[in-house]
Coordinates of C-alpha atoms in Angstrom, one line a residue:
X15 CA 114.1 -109.7 -6.8
X16 CA 115.6 -113.0 -7.8
X17 CA 119.4 -113.1 -8.7
X18 CA 121.4 -115.9 -10.1
X19 CA 125.2 -116.5 -9.5
X20 CA 127.3 -119.3 -11.0
X21 CA 130.8 -120.1 -10.0
X22 CA 133.2 -122.9 -10.6
X23 CA 134.3 -124.7 -7.4
X24 CA 136.6 -127.9 -6.7
X25 CA 134.6 -131.0 -6.9
X26 CA 135.3 -133.8 -4.3
X27 CA 133.5 -136.5 -6.2
X28 CA 135.6 -136.4 -9.3
X29 CA 139.4 -136.4 -9.9
X30 CA 140.9 -133.2 -11.4
X31 CA 137.3 -131.7 -12.3
X32 CA 135.6 -128.7 -11.3
X33 CA 131.9 -128.7 -10.4
X34 CA 129.5 -125.8 -10.8
X35 CA 127.8 -124.0 -7.8
X36 CA 124.3 -122.4 -8.7
X37 CA 123.1 -119.8 -6.2
X38 CA 119.5 -118.6 -6.5
X39 CA 118.9 -115.5 -4.1
X40 CA 115.2 -114.0 -3.3
X41 CA 114.2 -111.9 -0.7
X42 CA 117.4 -112.3 1.4
X43 CA 117.3 -116.1 1.1
X44 CA 119.3 -118.3 -1.0
X45 CA 119.4 -121.6 -2.3
X46 CA 122.6 -123.6 -3.4
X47 CA 122.8 -126.4 -5.9
X48 CA 126.2 -128.3 -7.1
X49 CA 126.2 -129.8 -10.5
X50 CA 129.2 -132.4 -10.8
X51 CA 130.3 -133.5 -14.0
X52 CA 129.1 -137.3 -14.1
X53 CA 130.4 -139.8 -16.6
X54 CA 128.4 -143.1 -17.3
X55 CA 130.9 -144.3 -20.0
X56 CA 134.2 -143.5 -21.4
X57 CA 133.9 -140.2 -23.7
X58 CA 135.8 -137.6 -25.2
X59 CA 136.5 -134.5 -23.3
X60 CA 134.3 -132.6 -25.9
X61 CA 131.4 -135.2 -25.4
X62 CA 131.8 -134.8 -21.6
X63 CA 131.6 -131.1 -21.8
X64 CA 128.4 -131.3 -24.1
X65 CA 126.7 -133.5 -21.6
X66 CA 127.5 -131.3 -18.7
X67 CA 126.2 -128.1 -20.7
X68 CA 123.0 -129.9 -21.4
X69 CA 122.6 -131.0 -17.8
X70 CA 123.1 -127.3 -16.5
X71 CA 120.7 -125.9 -19.2
X72 CA 117.8 -128.3 -18.5
X73 CA 118.5 -127.6 -14.7
X74 CA 118.3 -123.7 -15.3
X75 CA 115.3 -123.9 -17.5
X76 CA 113.4 -126.0 -14.9
X77 CA 114.6 -123.4 -12.1
X78 CA 113.1 -120.6 -14.0
X79 CA 110.0 -122.0 -14.8
X80 CA 109.5 -122.9 -11.1
X81 CA 110.4 -119.2 -10.1
X82 CA 107.9 -117.7 -12.7
X83 CA 105.1 -120.2 -11.6
X84 CA 105.5 -119.2 -7.9
X85 CA 105.5 -115.5 -8.4
X86 CA 102.5 -113.4 -6.8
X87 CA 99.6 -112.7 -9.6
X88 CA 98.6 -109.2 -10.0
X89 CA 95.0 -107.9 -10.6
X90 CA 96.0 -108.0 -14.2
X91 CA 97.2 -111.3 -14.7
X92 CA 100.7 -109.8 -15.3
X93 CA 103.7 -109.7 -13.3
X94 CA 104.4 -106.1 -12.5
X95 CA 105.6 -104.1 -9.7
X96 CA 104.1 -100.8 -9.4
X97 CA 105.1 -97.6 -7.4
X98 CA 103.4 -94.6 -6.6
X99 CA 105.7 -91.3 -7.0
X100 CA 104.6 -87.7 -6.5
X101 CA 104.7 -85.6 -9.5
X102 CA 103.1 -82.4 -8.4
X103 CA 102.0 -80.2 -5.6
X104 CA 98.9 -78.1 -6.2
X105 CA 99.9 -75.8 -3.6
X106 CA 103.2 -74.7 -5.1
X107 CA 101.1 -73.0 -8.1
X108 CA 97.6 -73.0 -7.7
X109 CA 97.8 -72.5 -4.0
X110 CA 100.2 -69.5 -4.2
X111 CA 97.9 -68.0 -6.8
X112 CA 94.5 -68.3 -5.1
X113 CA 96.2 -66.7 -1.7
X114 CA 97.6 -63.8 -4.1
X115 CA 93.8 -63.0 -4.8
X116 CA 93.2 -62.1 -1.2
X117 CA 92.9 -58.6 -0.1
X118 CA 95.2 -58.7 2.9
X119 CA 94.0 -55.3 4.3
X120 CA 90.7 -56.7 5.4
X121 CA 91.0 -60.5 5.3
X122 CA 93.3 -62.6 7.7
X123 CA 95.5 -65.2 6.1
X124 CA 97.9 -65.5 8.8
X125 CA 95.8 -68.4 10.5
X126 CA 97.6 -71.6 10.0
X127 CA 94.1 -73.1 9.0
X128 CA 93.6 -70.9 6.2
X129 CA 94.8 -73.4 3.6
X130 CA 93.3 -73.8 0.2
X131 CA 91.3 -77.0 -0.6
X132 CA 91.6 -78.6 -4.2
X133 CA 88.9 -80.8 -5.9
X134 CA 90.2 -82.2 -8.9
X135 CA 87.7 -83.1 -11.7
X136 CA 89.6 -85.2 -14.5
X137 CA 89.0 -84.9 -18.0
X138 CA 87.2 -88.0 -19.5
X139 CA 90.0 -88.5 -21.8
X140 CA 92.7 -88.4 -19.0
X141 CA 94.8 -85.8 -20.5
X142 CA 93.9 -82.7 -18.4
X143 CA 92.3 -81.8 -15.0
X144 CA 90.0 -78.9 -13.7
X145 CA 91.0 -77.7 -10.3
X146 CA 88.2 -76.5 -8.1
X147 CA 90.0 -74.4 -5.5
X148 CA 88.5 -72.6 -2.5
X149 CA 89.9 -70.8 0.5
X150 CA 88.0 -69.7 3.4
X151 CA 89.1 -66.5 5.4
X152 CA 87.9 -64.5 8.4
X153 CA 88.1 -60.8 8.6
X154 CA 91.0 -59.1 10.2
X155 CA 90.2 -58.5 14.0
X156 CA 88.3 -61.5 14.5
X157 CA 84.5 -62.7 14.3
X158 CA 82.9 -64.6 11.1
X159 CA 80.1 -62.0 10.4
X160 CA 82.1 -60.8 7.0
X161 CA 84.2 -64.0 6.4
X162 CA 84.7 -64.7 2.9
X163 CA 85.1 -67.6 0.4
X164 CA 87.6 -67.3 -2.4
X165 CA 86.7 -69.8 -5.1
X166 CA 88.8 -70.3 -8.2
X167 CA 89.0 -72.6 -11.2
X168 CA 92.2 -73.7 -12.8
X169 CA 93.1 -76.1 -15.8
X170 CA 96.1 -78.3 -16.0
X171 CA 97.8 -81.3 -17.5
X172 CA 97.0 -84.6 -16.0
X173 CA 100.3 -84.6 -14.1
X174 CA 99.8 -81.2 -12.6
X175 CA 101.9 -79.2 -14.8
X176 CA 101.0 -76.1 -16.9
X177 CA 98.4 -74.6 -14.4
X178 CA 96.3 -71.8 -15.7
X179 CA 93.5 -69.8 -13.7
X180 CA 90.4 -70.1 -15.6
X181 CA 88.0 -67.8 -13.4
X182 CA 87.8 -66.6 -9.8
X183 CA 85.4 -64.9 -7.4
X184 CA 84.8 -63.8 -3.7
X185 CA 81.6 -64.6 -1.9
X186 CA 80.5 -63.2 1.5
X187 CA 77.4 -62.6 3.3
X188 CA 77.3 -58.9 2.0
X189 CA 77.2 -60.1 -1.6
X190 CA 79.8 -61.2 -4.4
X191 CA 80.5 -63.5 -7.0
X192 CA 81.3 -67.2 -7.1
X193 CA 82.2 -69.7 -9.4
X194 CA 80.7 -73.1 -9.3
X195 CA 82.3 -76.6 -9.8
X196 CA 83.0 -77.3 -13.6
X197 CA 81.5 -80.3 -15.6
X198 CA 83.3 -81.8 -18.6
X199 CA 81.5 -82.8 -21.8
X200 CA 81.1 -86.2 -23.0
X201 CA 84.2 -86.3 -25.0
X202 CA 86.2 -84.0 -22.8
X203 CA 86.7 -81.3 -25.3
X204 CA 84.7 -78.8 -23.6
X205 CA 84.0 -77.9 -19.9
X206 CA 81.2 -75.6 -18.5
X207 CA 80.7 -73.7 -15.1
X208 CA 78.5 -70.8 -13.8
X209 CA 79.4 -67.5 -12.7
X210 CA 77.0 -66.5 -9.8
X211 CA 76.4 -63.0 -8.6
X212 CA 74.8 -62.8 -5.0
X213 CA 73.3 -60.1 -2.9
X214 CA 73.0 -60.3 0.9
X215 CA 72.5 -63.5 2.5
X216 CA 73.7 -65.3 -0.6
X217 CA 70.8 -64.7 -2.9
X218 CA 71.7 -65.5 -6.2
X219 CA 70.7 -62.5 -8.6
X220 CA 72.3 -63.7 -11.9
X221 CA 73.7 -66.9 -13.3
X222 CA 75.9 -67.0 -16.6
X223 CA 77.0 -70.3 -18.1
X224 CA 80.4 -70.4 -19.3
X225 CA 81.3 -72.9 -21.9
X226 CA 84.9 -73.2 -22.9
X227 CA 86.9 -75.6 -25.0
X228 CA 89.6 -77.6 -23.5
X229 CA 92.3 -75.4 -25.0
X230 CA 90.8 -72.3 -23.2
X231 CA 88.8 -70.9 -26.0
X232 CA 85.4 -69.5 -25.0
X233 CA 82.6 -71.1 -26.9
X234 CA 79.5 -70.0 -25.4
X235 CA 78.3 -67.6 -22.6
X236 CA 74.5 -67.9 -21.8
X237 CA 72.3 -66.2 -19.2
X238 CA 70.6 -68.7 -17.0
X239 CA 67.5 -68.5 -15.0
X240 CA 68.8 -68.0 -11.3
X241 CA 65.7 -69.0 -9.8
X242 CA 66.5 -72.8 -11.1
X243 CA 69.6 -72.9 -9.0
X244 CA 69.3 -75.7 -6.8
X245 CA 72.4 -76.6 -5.6
X246 CA 75.8 -75.0 -6.4
X247 CA 77.4 -78.0 -6.2
X248 CA 75.1 -79.9 -8.6
X249 CA 73.6 -77.5 -10.7
X250 CA 70.3 -78.6 -12.1
X251 CA 69.7 -75.8 -14.8
X252 CA 72.2 -77.2 -17.5
X253 CA 73.1 -80.9 -18.3
X254 CA 75.4 -82.3 -20.9
X255 CA 74.4 -84.9 -23.3
X256 CA 75.8 -88.4 -22.5
X257 CA 76.6 -89.3 -26.0
X258 CA 77.4 -86.0 -27.8
X259 CA 79.0 -82.7 -27.2
X260 CA 75.5 -80.9 -26.6
X261 CA 74.3 -79.1 -23.5
X262 CA 70.8 -78.3 -22.2
X263 CA 70.1 -75.1 -20.4
X264 CA 67.2 -73.7 -18.7
X265 CA 66.3 -70.1 -19.3
X266 CA 63.1 -68.2 -18.3
X267 CA 60.5 -69.8 -20.5
X268 CA 63.0 -71.9 -22.6
X269 CA 64.9 -74.8 -22.8
X270 CA 67.9 -74.3 -25.2
X271 CA 70.2 -77.3 -26.5
X272 CA 73.4 -76.1 -27.7
X273 CA 75.5 -78.2 -30.1
X274 CA 79.1 -77.3 -29.3
X275 CA 80.5 -78.9 -32.3
X276 CA 78.1 -77.5 -34.9
X277 CA 77.8 -74.1 -33.2
X278 CA 73.9 -74.3 -33.4
X279 CA 71.2 -74.2 -30.7
X280 CA 67.5 -75.4 -30.8
X281 CA 65.1 -73.6 -28.6
X282 CA 61.9 -75.1 -27.1
X283 CA 59.4 -72.9 -25.5
X284 CA 58.1 -73.9 -22.2
X285 CA 54.3 -73.8 -21.3
X286 CA 54.9 -71.3 -18.3
X287 CA 57.7 -69.0 -18.4
X288 CA 57.5 -68.9 -14.4
X289 CA 57.4 -72.6 -14.0
X290 CA 59.5 -74.6 -11.6
X291 CA 61.7 -76.8 -13.4
X292 CA 63.6 -79.8 -11.7
X293 CA 65.1 -83.2 -12.3
X294 CA 66.0 -82.6 -15.8
X295 CA 67.9 -85.6 -17.3
X296 CA 69.1 -86.8 -20.7
X297 CA 68.2 -90.3 -21.8
X298 CA 71.0 -92.5 -22.2
X299 CA 70.8 -92.4 -26.1
X300 CA 71.0 -88.7 -26.1
X301 CA 67.5 -88.5 -28.1
X302 CA 65.3 -87.1 -25.3
X303 CA 65.3 -85.0 -22.1
X304 CA 62.8 -85.3 -19.1
X305 CA 62.0 -82.8 -16.6
X306 CA 59.5 -82.2 -14.0
X307 CA 57.2 -79.0 -14.3
X308 CA 55.8 -77.3 -11.0
X309 CA 56.0 -80.7 -9.1
X310 CA 53.2 -82.1 -10.8
X311 CA 53.9 -82.7 -14.5
X312 CA 56.2 -84.9 -16.2
X313 CA 57.4 -83.7 -19.6
X314 CA 59.5 -85.4 -22.0
X315 CA 61.3 -83.3 -24.7
X316 CA 61.9 -85.1 -28.1
X317 CA 64.8 -83.2 -29.7
X318 CA 64.5 -84.8 -33.1
X319 CA 60.7 -84.5 -33.5
X320 CA 61.1 -81.2 -31.8
X321 CA 58.2 -81.8 -29.5
X322 CA 57.5 -81.5 -25.8
X323 CA 55.2 -84.3 -24.5
X324 CA 53.5 -84.3 -21.0
X325 CA 53.2 -87.7 -20.3
X326 CA 52.0 -87.8 -16.7
X327 CA 50.2 -85.4 -14.1
X328 CA 49.5 -85.9 -10.5
X329 CA 49.5 -83.5 -7.4
X330 CA 53.0 -84.3 -6.5
X331 CA 55.4 -86.3 -8.4
X332 CA 59.2 -86.7 -8.1
X333 CA 62.2 -88.6 -9.7
X334 CA 65.1 -90.3 -8.1
X335 CA 68.7 -90.5 -9.8
X336 CA 67.6 -93.2 -11.6
X337 CA 65.1 -92.1 -14.0
X338 CA 65.8 -93.5 -17.5
X339 CA 66.2 -97.2 -18.3
X340 CA 69.6 -98.1 -20.1
X341 CA 67.6 -98.8 -23.3
X342 CA 66.1 -95.3 -23.1
X343 CA 62.6 -96.5 -23.3
X344 CA 61.2 -96.7 -19.7
X345 CA 61.0 -94.2 -16.9
X346 CA 60.7 -94.4 -13.2
X347 CA 59.2 -91.7 -10.9
X348 CA 57.3 -91.6 -7.6
X349 CA 54.0 -90.1 -6.7
X350 CA 53.4 -89.0 -2.9
X351 CA 50.1 -89.7 -1.3
X352 CA 48.8 -89.8 2.1
X353 CA 49.8 -87.6 5.0
X354 CA 52.7 -87.9 7.5
X355 CA 50.3 -86.7 10.4
X356 CA 48.0 -89.7 10.4
X357 CA 50.7 -92.2 9.1
X358 CA 49.4 -92.8 5.7
X359 CA 52.4 -91.2 3.8
X360 CA 53.4 -93.5 0.8
X361 CA 55.7 -93.1 -1.9
X362 CA 54.3 -95.0 -4.9
X363 CA 56.8 -96.1 -7.5
X364 CA 55.7 -96.3 -11.0
X365 CA 57.1 -97.5 -14.2
X366 CA 56.0 -95.8 -17.5
X367 CA 56.9 -96.0 -21.2
X368 CA 58.6 -93.0 -22.6
X369 CA 55.6 -92.6 -25.3
X370 CA 53.2 -92.3 -22.4
X371 CA 50.4 -94.7 -21.6
X372 CA 49.2 -95.9 -18.2
X373 CA 51.9 -96.1 -15.5
X374 CA 52.5 -99.3 -13.7
X375 CA 53.0 -99.3 -9.9
X376 CA 55.6 -101.6 -9.0
X377 CA 56.4 -100.8 -5.2
X378 CA 55.4 -98.7 -2.4
X379 CA 58.0 -97.1 0.1
X380 CA 56.8 -95.5 3.2
X381 CA 59.7 -93.6 4.0
X382 CA 61.6 -90.8 2.4
X383 CA 65.0 -92.6 2.9
X384 CA 63.9 -95.6 0.7
X385 CA 65.0 -94.8 -2.8
X386 CA 65.6 -96.5 -6.4
X387 CA 69.2 -96.5 -6.8
X388 CA 69.9 -97.8 -10.3
X389 CA 68.8 -99.8 -13.2
X390 CA 70.2 -103.3 -14.1
X391 CA 71.8 -103.3 -17.6
X392 CA 68.8 -105.4 -19.0
X393 CA 66.2 -102.5 -18.4
X394 CA 64.0 -105.2 -16.6
X395 CA 65.2 -104.6 -13.1
X396 CA 66.2 -101.9 -10.5
X397 CA 68.3 -101.8 -7.4
X398 CA 66.7 -100.3 -4.6
X399 CA 67.2 -99.5 -1.0
X400 CA 64.4 -99.9 1.4
X401 CA 63.7 -99.1 5.0
X402 CA 61.7 -101.4 7.3
X403 CA 59.5 -100.5 10.2
X404 CA 62.2 -101.4 12.5
X405 CA 64.4 -98.7 11.0
X406 CA 66.7 -101.3 9.4
X407 CA 67.7 -101.1 5.7
X408 CA 68.2 -103.6 2.9
X409 CA 69.0 -103.4 -0.6
X410 CA 66.5 -105.3 -3.0
X411 CA 66.3 -106.3 -6.8
X412 CA 62.9 -104.9 -7.9
X413 CA 61.7 -106.0 -11.4
X414 CA 59.3 -103.7 -13.7
X415 CA 56.4 -106.1 -12.7
X416 CA 56.8 -105.5 -8.9
X417 CA 58.7 -108.6 -7.9
X418 CA 61.3 -107.9 -5.0
X419 CA 64.1 -110.1 -3.9
X420 CA 66.4 -109.0 -0.8
X421 CA 70.0 -109.0 -1.4
X422 CA 71.7 -107.5 1.8
X423 CA 70.9 -105.9 5.0
X424 CA 72.8 -103.1 6.6
X425 CA 72.4 -100.0 8.6
X426 CA 71.2 -96.3 7.7
X427 CA 74.5 -95.7 5.7
X428 CA 73.9 -98.8 3.2
X429 CA 74.1 -98.1 -0.5
X430 CA 75.0 -99.9 -3.6
X431 CA 75.4 -100.1 -7.4
X432 CA 75.2 -102.5 -10.2
X433 CA 78.5 -103.4 -11.2
X434 CA 80.1 -105.3 -14.2
X435 CA 80.2 -109.3 -14.7
X436 CA 76.8 -109.5 -12.9
X437 CA 78.2 -108.1 -9.6
X438 CA 76.4 -106.0 -6.9
X439 CA 78.6 -103.8 -5.1
X440 CA 76.9 -102.8 -1.6
X441 CA 78.7 -100.3 0.9
X442 CA 78.0 -99.9 4.3
X443 CA 79.2 -96.9 6.1
X444 CA 80.9 -97.6 9.3
X445 CA 79.5 -95.5 12.5
X446 CA 83.1 -95.0 13.6
X447 CA 83.6 -91.9 11.4
X448 CA 81.5 -90.0 14.4
X449 CA 84.4 -90.2 16.6
X450 CA 87.9 -89.0 16.6
X451 CA 89.9 -89.3 14.2
X452 CA 86.6 -88.9 12.1
X453 CA 87.7 -91.1 9.3
X454 CA 85.0 -92.3 7.0
X455 CA 85.4 -95.8 6.0
X456 CA 82.9 -98.3 4.6
X457 CA 82.7 -102.1 4.3
X458 CA 82.2 -103.4 0.6
X459 CA 80.3 -106.5 -0.1
X460 CA 80.6 -107.6 -3.8
X461 CA 78.4 -110.6 -4.7
X462 CA 76.5 -112.3 -7.4
X463 CA 74.6 -115.4 -7.2
X464 CA 77.5 -117.8 -7.0
X465 CA 80.1 -115.5 -4.9
X466 CA 80.7 -113.1 -2.2
X467 CA 83.6 -111.1 -1.3
X468 CA 83.8 -108.8 1.7
X469 CA 86.5 -105.8 2.0
X470 CA 86.2 -103.9 5.3
X471 CA 87.4 -100.5 6.0
X472 CA 87.7 -98.9 2.6
X473 CA 88.2 -95.2 2.2
X474 CA 87.8 -95.1 -1.4
X475 CA 86.6 -97.3 -4.1
X476 CA 85.8 -97.0 -7.9
X477 CA 85.5 -99.2 -10.9
X478 CA 88.1 -99.4 -13.7
X479 CA 86.2 -101.5 -16.4
X480 CA 85.6 -104.9 -14.6
X481 CA 88.3 -104.0 -12.1
X482 CA 87.6 -102.9 -8.6
X483 CA 89.8 -100.3 -7.5
X484 CA 89.8 -99.5 -3.7
X485 CA 92.1 -97.8 -1.1
X486 CA 92.6 -99.2 2.7
X487 CA 95.3 -99.2 5.2
X488 CA 97.4 -96.9 3.0
X489 CA 97.3 -99.2 -0.2
X490 CA 95.6 -98.9 -3.4
X491 CA 94.3 -102.3 -4.3
X492 CA 93.1 -103.7 -7.9
X493 CA 90.7 -106.5 -7.6
X494 CA 90.3 -108.6 -10.9
X495 CA 86.7 -109.6 -10.3
X496 CA 87.1 -112.5 -12.8
X497 CA 89.9 -114.3 -11.1
X498 CA 90.0 -112.4 -7.7
X499 CA 93.6 -111.7 -8.1
X500 CA 94.5 -108.5 -6.1
X501 CA 97.5 -106.2 -6.8
X502 CA 98.4 -103.9 -4.0
X503 CA 100.1 -100.5 -4.6
X504 CA 101.5 -98.5 -1.5
X505 CA 100.4 -95.0 -1.0
X506 CA 103.1 -92.7 -0.2
X507 CA 100.6 -90.7 2.4
X508 CA 99.1 -91.9 5.7
X509 CA 96.4 -89.4 6.2
X510 CA 94.0 -88.0 3.6
X511 CA 90.7 -86.3 3.1
X512 CA 90.0 -86.6 -0.4
X513 CA 91.3 -89.3 -3.3
X514 CA 90.5 -89.4 -6.8
X515 CA 91.8 -91.7 -9.6
X516 CA 92.3 -90.4 -13.3
X517 CA 90.3 -92.1 -15.8
X518 CA 93.4 -93.1 -17.7
X519 CA 94.8 -94.8 -14.4
X520 CA 98.1 -93.0 -14.8
X521 CA 97.5 -90.4 -12.0
X522 CA 95.9 -90.1 -8.5
X523 CA 95.0 -87.0 -6.7
X524 CA 95.4 -87.2 -3.0
X525 CA 94.5 -84.1 -1.3
X526 CA 96.6 -81.3 -2.6
X527 CA 99.1 -83.8 -4.3
X528 CA 99.2 -85.4 -7.6
X529 CA 100.7 -88.8 -7.7
X530 CA 101.8 -90.9 -10.9
X531 CA 101.6 -94.8 -11.2
X532 CA 105.2 -96.0 -12.4
X533 CA 106.5 -99.4 -13.2
X534 CA 110.2 -99.9 -14.0
X535 CA 110.5 -96.0 -14.3
X536 CA 107.7 -95.8 -17.0
X537 CA 104.1 -94.6 -16.4
X538 CA 101.5 -97.2 -16.6
X539 CA 97.6 -97.5 -17.1
X540 CA 95.1 -99.2 -14.8
X541 CA 93.0 -100.1 -17.8
X542 CA 89.5 -100.3 -18.2
X543 CA 89.4 -104.1 -18.0
X544 CA 91.8 -106.8 -16.4
X545 CA 95.1 -105.6 -18.0
X546 CA 98.0 -103.2 -16.8
X547 CA 99.3 -101.9 -19.9
X548 CA 103.0 -100.1 -20.0
X549 CA 102.7 -96.8 -22.0
X550 CA 106.5 -96.6 -22.6
X551 CA 105.9 -98.6 -25.9
X552 CA 108.4 -101.3 -24.7
X553 CA 107.6 -105.0 -23.6
X554 CA 110.0 -105.7 -21.2
X555 CA 108.7 -106.0 -17.5
X556 CA 110.5 -106.0 -14.3
X557 CA 109.9 -109.6 -13.9
X558 CA 111.6 -110.3 -17.3
X559 CA 114.5 -108.1 -16.2
X560 CA 115.0 -109.9 -12.9
X561 CA 115.7 -113.2 -15.1
X562 CA 118.2 -111.6 -17.5
X563 CA 121.1 -113.4 -15.8
X564 CA 119.6 -116.7 -16.1
X565 CA 118.6 -116.1 -19.7
X566 CA 122.1 -115.1 -20.2
X567 CA 123.3 -118.3 -18.5
X568 CA 121.0 -120.2 -20.9
X569 CA 122.5 -118.6 -23.9
X570 CA 126.0 -119.2 -22.8
X571 CA 125.4 -123.0 -22.4
X572 CA 124.4 -122.9 -26.0
X573 CA 128.2 -122.9 -27.0

């Protein structure tokens, strides 16, 4: 904060005249400057005053420019002081509600460790959040044989207000119902989740897909194939289109595409209604879907042509998370050959055109811990992680013609992604999380052909357009990857397990609390790009208000 004070004082250098004392205060320090009335020739009192005012005005303008030029630059290139303020505590409404669902005659809620856990899933448009809540409880009398997990789903505004329960269930060893983590549609106008019924030993006997609009209207209720559920936390039997509000769902013998806007559906009959279907994924343009049938056949669904085409078949094939190229024309898959017993096990990596033809082998991995991570934006290269014989790991760029270039080495926890502005972001998990206080931190390595930046002991990171947002030492930092300017925002909490920034950049979920980003009492956006934008509609920033006294002085010296 910079403040200016101006006062008239007796001047020892002139007779019967007063000098002006200017005091500039900043961060507890002050600088003082005396401006005497100098006369180089005889002049009238009016001329003397005008000359003196002009001298003061030019000096003040110079000081203002110097103060502005030496202010720290934020990641956005603008000068703004950003604070974080708690706006809601999820325990106060959702927490009390999920506890009210407990049958206290058989389940113990007195244990201090029995606290709800909340996972926030932000609406892509930034206006709402879904709250995936869970509460683990032991039976009264001790033991864990009949322990239960209460799961509940809530919807709320982005600031945590207007909380509504959507669904809930209780699961235990003896059988029950559970609610899976929800998934938003491409636009955020819809969300979907599954309600699973289970028998003893948690075996799923039925699976219902529930699709609702963001204003809580039921849109679709679909009976899914319970045999096709791989992970409740990442269900593979339904997937949203990346470009439209359509959802693909696997049912016994059928793949159904639901158009949520048009309220229509398209049914594709699968060749075998008992087939094992996995790795279902939409193409980036939303026009096709690929899946693997019975671990041996790669099938592409052309939605516009309404065709199913088998493009490859082998004894054992699989796919990584990186399947489709960004241009939706190529696919990456692997074929397992050899045997682990005799040391000949290989993962042969192939690239194939989506229209079929002969696949091209572009690499060979001899370990299941090696993998393809991501396509480059040009659809000509891939980012891969490869294990060496000495149990070390490295990231490589792999071209679709098989050329590999080593990028960076690391340990078993090495991972990476292709970022904006030609950057690769590598993360290397620190092994210290295995010892108390068991906090997971990673070292970040941001690099391209010309530049490399290392950020150590980071607990969370995400991209906001071309800005990298990361958390370390109880501060949220926003890095402008074009200028390397960083803005640091203190976090009001010291210890946390989960952290998640809203797409709008206005709010952040830290464990069970929602915090808002504020500048001068107004909410702001950490925008997709390099600008920090004020949502209040005004143009006044804290920095300009810091200089209001100076600006007023400049105006006064006009008269």
